[in-house]
């Protein structure tokens, strides 16, 4: 059977791995899936071989808590009081550590920058007092962050060291060495002898490591709440009550009491409480949250309706078919949880390094002590050399290599409107080679606008005035688009009487005493209004282009057609071109109809289009692409995208989208600009390149320092590593790492071109207003490029631009630091920028 459990006490990927390993070892268990973020575990086991209590004991034996999930949980684990308490406790640790660290730095480093020490700790007479004060200030930091020592040494005992092991060994070695030096100062026969040990105090190193790592863990824990917020937001979509007909009476009941077969009433403006089928009435339902359909859908008797969709207008009685955990919304909630659980925990590079680095360093330290003892040196000399090895390998630079670059990268991203919700998102994004994009609200504006207008036998002002007068009284969603358009054109509203809404057809009213109609073809047919051949053809052309044609008639004559559609955002096409130039496959995925999807895809230049899909299908398609070895980024904005965003390697949410989509995503584009997704990938790749450089410098100093610390130069040259030199080397490695990471601040967003006003067909039969064609003269763009150092660089930039601007001439000037691209047609600036960036250089400006 398959059983779900709630697991408490997990704080990192190593914890979830340990729980999984412990439960997998239980006889009869065939499968274990642990979700760190959701605090849950799904176990498949043979009931004849073990039971739930056996599994719980296996979890508890590893130091965690477990309980059978009875399905009564109403909020996500990350939103629980226990999670809030853990975050609060970590915040307290940071504050306490920082306070003691600042005072400790004053005592250990203040004299070097001219700050006076208290009289009891100053001079030769105060050496022991100074050393003891530093130890006393370090102990609270060590005690309040003792969890690193407990977890670190536990992983060492299990022969699977993680970053906690690096922290424990590094800070522990510095602490032990400091205590050793303190004892030597106390026992020294003369002040001069005692002074020689003052440079062996590494208390501030131990305190600094623990403080910085705790700060990083706090940000990680805060990011961990995002999945819980997504699930909580999904749960909040469900209405709390439903209007049910029972025994011939209408009663309000809690949503939990709705049963299969109940007759439920849904009025205009209300949310549909459960999934079901309409038995009476009709309505326009906004299903965009579930299906992604940009336009409200007309529903009649016999049509199915989905829980959590919203009735824009109308009145229906529906029969409940799926309630509770069986509704579509509940399935989406479950998909978000499962997609989060199925993501393999990211194997942090530092943890991988720790698995080899920590045992090797400890082995080197042990071998160093043994060799010097066998060589006849004193135990003090041997111990000093062994501890020196551990101190010089203290993982300051290694620990800073990733987080500092991540911190700068996320800061630069936020400055440019790209919010990375975790360090993992920034790390994962650089590997993405396939992007799946939702249509509505992502590549399109997400609301209907008037795209085309055609009049027949009336003046333009009269048509707009008629349209405004009729549609301003309608609550139909498409009416808003026409009203906005007419008011932008300064149309005048006229007197309207006998106004009537015709369900599923349109509007009937008298405007200035003239009978008028507005609506779809069904309305025309129902009222005996005939379309001419040209009108019929124009309506078909609009429909084929994914637009909705609306017909207007006055005095039984058709006087105009308005086409309404959800149009592309200004930068969407350039963003798609830029993604393709970065060798990333692009797929358009939508719940909208095939005609509309194909029309939008043609405008974008996307060939891979999947339309009419439900949330389950979106999540499945992402999973299928991952199964083919693709690293997938999903870009979306709706509730219907939440499962796919959670399943993808990186979920990217448009900032103007729903809270659920944003909470489920790893990256949020705050300006709702698809071009920011291109910048997010560029920034991720730049950051990862920076991290690799940082790791090189971190290891470079270790590789040089450890052999010298072990005494490699003692016998041939009589040179041993001075603690001051060791401290300087560690500081220098940290300075290199931080300075390199700060270079990311110079990252610049891709230049944008402001799109013009969308083309609209003129009114009253005027000739279409089209842009004047440019002369067949050659155009050119000058690109300012930074980072070119030699002719090899010139060749790289030229090759990259020739690939992006096929058929164009490319000239690169090394001395001027620029490239000139010329031709009759030139790519967008974003495409050229992406090509140069991919080659490893920076575009400063394009003219």
GROMACS .gro file of C-alpha atoms in nm, residues 233-549:
model
  317
  233UNK     CA    1  -0.310   3.024  -0.173
  234UNK     CA    2  -0.463   2.738  -0.370
  235UNK     CA    3  -0.661   2.630  -0.066
  236UNK     CA    4  -0.790   2.985  -0.023
  237UNK     CA    5  -0.949   2.975  -0.370
  238UNK     CA    6  -1.218   2.737  -0.253
  239UNK     CA    7  -1.536   2.918  -0.145
  240UNK     CA    8  -1.623   2.854   0.217
  241UNK     CA    9  -1.996   2.793   0.159
  242UNK     CA   10  -2.233   2.675  -0.114
  243UNK     CA   11  -2.600   2.746  -0.186
  244UNK     CA   12  -2.767   2.403  -0.208
  245UNK     CA   13  -3.126   2.299  -0.283
  246UNK     CA   14  -3.242   2.038  -0.030
  247UNK     CA   15  -3.600   1.922   0.028
  248UNK     CA   16  -3.718   2.197  -0.205
  249UNK     CA   17  -3.550   2.471  -0.001
  250UNK     CA   18  -3.235   2.673  -0.064
  251UNK     CA   19  -2.984   2.649   0.222
  252UNK     CA   20  -2.627   2.770   0.280
  253UNK     CA   21  -2.394   2.488   0.384
  254UNK     CA   22  -2.016   2.468   0.443
  255UNK     CA   23  -1.828   2.355   0.135
  256UNK     CA   24  -1.725   2.035   0.316
  257UNK     CA   25  -2.091   1.929   0.344
  258UNK     CA   26  -2.165   1.942  -0.030
  259UNK     CA   27  -2.231   1.586  -0.150
  260UNK     CA   28  -2.226   1.421  -0.489
  261UNK     CA   29  -2.570   1.465  -0.648
  262UNK     CA   30  -2.656   1.789  -0.463
  263UNK     CA   31  -2.814   2.070  -0.667
  264UNK     CA   32  -2.602   2.384  -0.623
  265UNK     CA   33  -2.700   2.740  -0.721
  266UNK     CA   34  -2.434   2.974  -0.869
  267UNK     CA   35  -2.522   3.339  -0.930
  268UNK     CA   36  -2.335   3.610  -1.123
  269UNK     CA   37  -2.017   3.716  -0.941
  270UNK     CA   38  -1.995   3.397  -0.734
  271UNK     CA   39  -1.731   3.123  -0.746
  272UNK     CA   40  -1.834   2.771  -0.846
  273UNK     CA   41  -1.793   2.562  -0.527
  274UNK     CA   42  -1.741   2.212  -0.677
  275UNK     CA   43  -1.714   2.036  -1.012
  276UNK     CA   44  -2.043   1.951  -1.174
  277UNK     CA   45  -2.291   1.976  -1.461
  278UNK     CA   46  -2.541   2.254  -1.536
  279UNK     CA   47  -2.904   2.140  -1.511
  280UNK     CA   48  -3.073   2.480  -1.543
  281UNK     CA   49  -2.984   2.828  -1.676
  282UNK     CA   50  -2.675   2.966  -1.847
  283UNK     CA   51  -2.378   3.184  -1.756
  284UNK     CA   52  -2.043   3.322  -1.868
  285UNK     CA   53  -1.768   3.158  -1.662
  286UNK     CA   54  -1.416   3.293  -1.625
  287UNK     CA   55  -1.208   2.973  -1.640
  288UNK     CA   56  -0.872   3.143  -1.693
  289UNK     CA   57  -0.749   3.039  -1.349
  290UNK     CA   58  -0.797   2.670  -1.431
  291UNK     CA   59  -0.777   2.626  -1.809
  292UNK     CA   60  -0.588   2.937  -1.921
  293UNK     CA   61  -0.873   3.032  -2.158
  294UNK     CA   62  -0.838   3.409  -2.195
  295UNK     CA   63  -1.205   3.473  -2.277
  296UNK     CA   64  -1.499   3.387  -2.047
  297UNK     CA   65  -1.677   3.074  -2.168
  298UNK     CA   66  -2.051   3.055  -2.224
  299UNK     CA   67  -2.208   2.760  -2.039
  300UNK     CA   68  -2.553   2.607  -2.095
  301UNK     CA   69  -2.754   2.310  -1.969
  302UNK     CA   70  -2.549   1.990  -2.000
  303UNK     CA   71  -2.210   2.167  -1.990
  304UNK     CA   72  -1.956   2.078  -1.721
  305UNK     CA   73  -1.830   2.344  -1.480
  306UNK     CA   74  -1.514   2.344  -1.271
  307UNK     CA   75  -1.483   2.441  -0.907
  308UNK     CA   76  -1.305   2.773  -0.830
  309UNK     CA   77  -1.407   2.925  -1.166
  310UNK     CA   78  -1.605   3.251  -1.145
  311UNK     CA   79  -1.947   3.331  -1.293
  312UNK     CA   80  -1.922   3.670  -1.465
  313UNK     CA   81  -2.293   3.688  -1.541
  314UNK     CA   82  -2.600   3.465  -1.546
  315UNK     CA   83  -2.769   3.218  -1.312
  316UNK     CA   84  -2.727   2.839  -1.311
  317UNK     CA   85  -2.829   2.537  -1.111
  318UNK     CA   86  -2.565   2.263  -1.125
  319UNK     CA   87  -2.545   1.902  -1.012
  320UNK     CA   88  -2.239   1.827  -0.798
  321UNK     CA   89  -2.031   1.548  -0.956
  322UNK     CA   90  -1.693   1.578  -0.781
  323UNK     CA   91  -1.652   1.715  -0.429
  324UNK     CA   92  -1.379   1.736  -0.165
  325UNK     CA   93  -1.045   1.588  -0.271
  326UNK     CA   94  -1.186   1.480  -0.609
  327UNK     CA   95  -1.235   1.832  -0.750
  328UNK     CA   96  -1.006   1.971  -1.018
  329UNK     CA   97  -0.872   2.234  -0.775
  330UNK     CA   98  -0.784   1.967  -0.518
  331UNK     CA   99  -0.603   1.773  -0.787
  332UNK     CA  100  -0.403   2.086  -0.874
  333UNK     CA  101  -0.310   2.129  -0.506
  334UNK     CA  102  -0.196   1.767  -0.496
  335UNK     CA  103   0.006   1.815  -0.815
  336UNK     CA  104   0.189   2.115  -0.668
  337UNK     CA  105   0.283   1.907  -0.364
  338UNK     CA  106   0.389   1.604  -0.566
  339UNK     CA  107   0.586   1.807  -0.819
  340UNK     CA  108   0.779   1.964  -0.533
  341UNK     CA  109   0.844   1.622  -0.383
  342UNK     CA  110   0.961   1.468  -0.711
  343UNK     CA  111   1.238   1.723  -0.764
  344UNK     CA  112   1.568   1.560  -0.684
  345UNK     CA  113   1.744   1.763  -0.411
  346UNK     CA  114   2.015   1.972  -0.569
  347UNK     CA  115   2.356   1.828  -0.477
  348UNK     CA  116   2.529   2.145  -0.362
  349UNK     CA  117   2.878   2.179  -0.497
  350UNK     CA  118   3.012   2.255  -0.152
  351UNK     CA  119   2.861   1.931  -0.019
  352UNK     CA  120   3.022   1.735  -0.302
  353UNK     CA  121   3.354   1.901  -0.228
  354UNK     CA  122   3.311   1.833   0.144
  355UNK     CA  123   3.270   1.464   0.076
  356UNK     CA  124   3.630   1.455  -0.050
  357UNK     CA  125   3.789   1.770   0.091
  358UNK     CA  126   3.710   1.718   0.462
  359UNK     CA  127   3.836   1.357   0.490
  360UNK     CA  128   4.145   1.443   0.284
  361UNK     CA  129   4.232   1.746   0.500
  362UNK     CA  130   4.178   1.549   0.822
  363UNK     CA  131   4.390   1.270   0.682
  364UNK     CA  132   4.666   1.515   0.587
  365UNK     CA  133   4.657   1.667   0.936
  366UNK     CA  134   4.684   1.324   1.099
  367UNK     CA  135   4.963   1.210   0.868
  368UNK     CA  136   5.145   1.540   0.926
  369UNK     CA  137   5.146   1.486   1.305
  370UNK     CA  138   5.261   1.124   1.272
  371UNK     CA  139   5.542   1.207   1.028
  372UNK     CA  140   5.684   1.485   1.246
  373UNK     CA  141   5.669   1.263   1.555
  374UNK     CA  142   5.851   0.986   1.367
  375UNK     CA  143   6.103   1.246   1.248
  376UNK     CA  144   6.191   1.321   1.608
  377UNK     CA  145   6.014   1.652   1.651
  378UNK     CA  146   5.840   1.739   1.978
  379UNK     CA  147   5.470   1.660   2.027
  380UNK     CA  148   5.407   2.037   2.047
  381UNK     CA  149   5.568   2.095   1.705
  382UNK     CA  150   5.377   1.803   1.550
  383UNK     CA  151   5.047   1.917   1.700
  384UNK     CA  152   5.108   2.273   1.584
  385UNK     CA  153   5.170   2.159   1.226
  386UNK     CA  154   4.860   1.933   1.225
  387UNK     CA  155   4.632   2.206   1.359
  388UNK     CA  156   4.790   2.457   1.117
  389UNK     CA  157   4.676   2.233   0.832
  390UNK     CA  158   4.319   2.238   0.964
  391UNK     CA  159   4.327   2.615   1.023
  392UNK     CA  160   4.462   2.705   0.677
  393UNK     CA  161   4.199   2.482   0.521
  394UNK     CA  162   3.929   2.668   0.714
  395UNK     CA  163   3.655   2.701   0.450
  396UNK     CA  164   3.609   3.081   0.455
  397UNK     CA  165   3.675   3.133   0.085
  398UNK     CA  166   3.510   2.802  -0.006
  399UNK     CA  167   3.207   2.899   0.198
  400UNK     CA  168   3.195   3.245   0.041
  401UNK     CA  169   3.254   3.131  -0.318
  402UNK     CA  170   2.891   3.045  -0.387
  403UNK     CA  171   2.682   3.260  -0.148
  404UNK     CA  172   2.855   3.591  -0.221
  405UNK     CA  173   2.812   3.547  -0.597
  406UNK     CA  174   2.453   3.435  -0.543
  407UNK     CA  175   2.387   3.735  -0.317
  408UNK     CA  176   2.524   3.983  -0.571
  409UNK     CA  177   2.349   3.803  -0.858
  410UNK     CA  178   2.010   3.806  -0.688
  411UNK     CA  179   2.059   4.172  -0.594
  412UNK     CA  180   2.138   4.266  -0.954
  413UNK     CA  181   1.839   4.063  -1.069
  414UNK     CA  182   1.607   4.243  -0.828
  415UNK     CA  183   1.741   4.578  -0.949
  416UNK     CA  184   1.647   4.476  -1.304
  417UNK     CA  185   1.302   4.344  -1.209
  418UNK     CA  186   1.397   3.975  -1.185
  419UNK     CA  187   1.329   3.820  -0.845
  420UNK     CA  188   1.504   3.489  -0.771
  421UNK     CA  189   1.315   3.325  -0.486
  422UNK     CA  190   1.605   3.098  -0.393
  423UNK     CA  191   1.971   3.039  -0.464
  424UNK     CA  192   1.876   2.708  -0.624
  425UNK     CA  193   1.676   2.893  -0.890
  426UNK     CA  194   1.977   3.104  -0.985
  427UNK     CA  195   2.194   2.792  -0.999
  428UNK     CA  196   1.949   2.582  -1.199
  429UNK     CA  197   1.857   2.840  -1.459
  430UNK     CA  198   2.196   2.837  -1.632
  431UNK     CA  199   2.140   2.475  -1.743
  432UNK     CA  200   1.801   2.540  -1.906
  433UNK     CA  201   1.783   2.436  -2.272
  434UNK     CA  202   1.404   2.426  -2.317
  435UNK     CA  203   1.148   2.694  -2.233
  436UNK     CA  204   0.773   2.627  -2.217
  437UNK     CA  205   0.558   2.941  -2.219
  438UNK     CA  206   0.197   2.990  -2.127
  439UNK     CA  207   0.009   3.217  -2.366
  440UNK     CA  208  -0.248   3.423  -2.178
  441UNK     CA  209  -0.086   3.698  -1.971
  442UNK     CA  210   0.262   3.569  -2.044
  443UNK     CA  211   0.329   3.637  -2.412
  444UNK     CA  212  -0.001   3.822  -2.451
  445UNK     CA  213  -0.149   4.114  -2.258
  446UNK     CA  214  -0.396   3.885  -2.078
  447UNK     CA  215  -0.704   4.094  -2.150
  448UNK     CA  216  -0.912   4.146  -2.467
  449UNK     CA  217  -0.850   4.456  -2.678
  450UNK     CA  218  -0.999   4.581  -3.002
  451UNK     CA  219  -0.765   4.490  -3.289
  452UNK     CA  220  -0.976   4.561  -3.600
  453UNK     CA  221  -1.279   4.776  -3.683
  454UNK     CA  222  -1.475   4.786  -4.009
  455UNK     CA  223  -1.776   5.005  -4.081
  456UNK     CA  224  -2.045   4.961  -4.348
  457UNK     CA  225  -2.231   5.270  -4.471
  458UNK     CA  226  -2.191   5.486  -4.160
  459UNK     CA  227  -1.941   5.743  -4.038
  460UNK     CA  228  -1.670   5.626  -3.801
  461UNK     CA  229  -1.791   5.853  -3.521
  462UNK     CA  230  -2.144   5.718  -3.551
  463UNK     CA  231  -2.026   5.354  -3.530
  464UNK     CA  232  -1.811   5.422  -3.225
  465UNK     CA  233  -2.091   5.619  -3.058
  466UNK     CA  234  -2.336   5.333  -3.122
  467UNK     CA  235  -2.090   5.075  -2.986
  468UNK     CA  236  -2.017   5.281  -2.674
  469UNK     CA  237  -2.384   5.342  -2.603
  470UNK     CA  238  -2.474   4.973  -2.624
  471UNK     CA  239  -2.167   4.809  -2.462
  472UNK     CA  240  -2.134   5.052  -2.170
  473UNK     CA  241  -2.453   4.898  -2.030
  474UNK     CA  242  -2.338   4.538  -2.077
  475UNK     CA  243  -2.159   4.325  -1.819
  476UNK     CA  244  -2.012   4.100  -2.090
  477UNK     CA  245  -1.630   4.074  -2.057
  478UNK     CA  246  -1.573   4.171  -2.422
  479UNK     CA  247  -1.780   4.486  -2.373
  480UNK     CA  248  -1.501   4.640  -2.163
  481UNK     CA  249  -1.261   4.621  -2.458
  482UNK     CA  250  -1.501   4.800  -2.692
  483UNK     CA  251  -1.589   5.065  -2.433
  484UNK     CA  252  -1.220   5.136  -2.366
  485UNK     CA  253  -1.149   5.164  -2.739
  486UNK     CA  254  -1.446   5.392  -2.808
  487UNK     CA  255  -1.361   5.625  -2.521
  488UNK     CA  256  -0.999   5.644  -2.637
  489UNK     CA  257  -1.139   5.769  -2.969
  490UNK     CA  258  -1.350   6.028  -2.781
  491UNK     CA  259  -1.681   5.875  -2.891
  492UNK     CA  260  -2.001   6.031  -2.752
  493UNK     CA  261  -2.259   5.822  -2.565
  494UNK     CA  262  -2.619   5.850  -2.676
  495UNK     CA  263  -2.960   5.786  -2.523
  496UNK     CA  264  -3.048   5.417  -2.483
  497UNK     CA  265  -3.388   5.267  -2.401
  498UNK     CA  266  -3.541   4.918  -2.391
  499UNK     CA  267  -3.199   4.764  -2.315
  500UNK     CA  268  -3.205   4.383  -2.306
  501UNK     CA  269  -2.933   4.117  -2.269
  502UNK     CA  270  -2.984   3.811  -2.490
  503UNK     CA  271  -2.805   3.516  -2.326
  504UNK     CA  272  -2.559   3.356  -2.565
  505UNK     CA  273  -2.629   3.615  -2.837
  506UNK     CA  274  -2.567   3.978  -2.742
  507UNK     CA  275  -2.758   4.300  -2.680
  508UNK     CA  276  -3.087   4.449  -2.805
  509UNK     CA  277  -3.182   4.814  -2.741
  510UNK     CA  278  -3.304   5.140  -2.894
  511UNK     CA  279  -3.044   5.412  -2.945
  512UNK     CA  280  -3.200   5.754  -2.997
  513UNK     CA  281  -3.520   5.565  -3.083
  514UNK     CA  282  -3.353   5.344  -3.347
  515UNK     CA  283  -3.367   4.965  -3.282
  516UNK     CA  284  -3.011   4.831  -3.261
  517UNK     CA  285  -2.834   4.499  -3.205
  518UNK     CA  286  -2.481   4.400  -3.100
  519UNK     CA  287  -2.350   4.047  -3.067
  520UNK     CA  288  -2.241   3.731  -3.244
  521UNK     CA  289  -2.369   3.556  -3.557
  522UNK     CA  290  -2.625   3.368  -3.354
  523UNK     CA  291  -2.780   3.704  -3.264
  524UNK     CA  292  -2.794   3.803  -3.631
  525UNK     CA  293  -2.962   3.480  -3.735
  526UNK     CA  294  -3.211   3.491  -3.448
  527UNK     CA  295  -3.324   3.839  -3.554
  528UNK     CA  296  -3.330   3.779  -3.928
  529UNK     CA  297  -3.028   3.993  -4.010
  530UNK     CA  298  -2.833   3.867  -4.311
  531UNK     CA  299  -2.457   3.895  -4.367
  532UNK     CA  300  -2.329   3.989  -4.711
  533UNK     CA  301  -2.056   3.778  -4.868
  534UNK     CA  302  -1.784   4.031  -4.784
  535UNK     CA  303  -1.904   4.059  -4.425
  536UNK     CA  304  -1.913   3.681  -4.390
  537UNK     CA  305  -1.560   3.655  -4.531
  538UNK     CA  306  -1.426   3.927  -4.301
  539UNK     CA  307  -1.581   3.759  -3.996
  540UNK     CA  308  -1.428   3.425  -4.098
  541UNK     CA  309  -1.088   3.589  -4.142
  542UNK     CA  310  -1.105   3.738  -3.794
  543UNK     CA  311  -1.207   3.403  -3.644
  544UNK     CA  312  -0.929   3.222  -3.833
  545UNK     CA  313  -0.679   3.469  -3.683
  546UNK     CA  314  -0.797   3.379  -3.333
  547UNK     CA  315  -1.006   3.693  -3.292
  548UNK     CA  316  -1.369   3.724  -3.180
  549UNK     CA  317  -1.589   3.915  -3.432
   0.00000   0.00000   0.00000
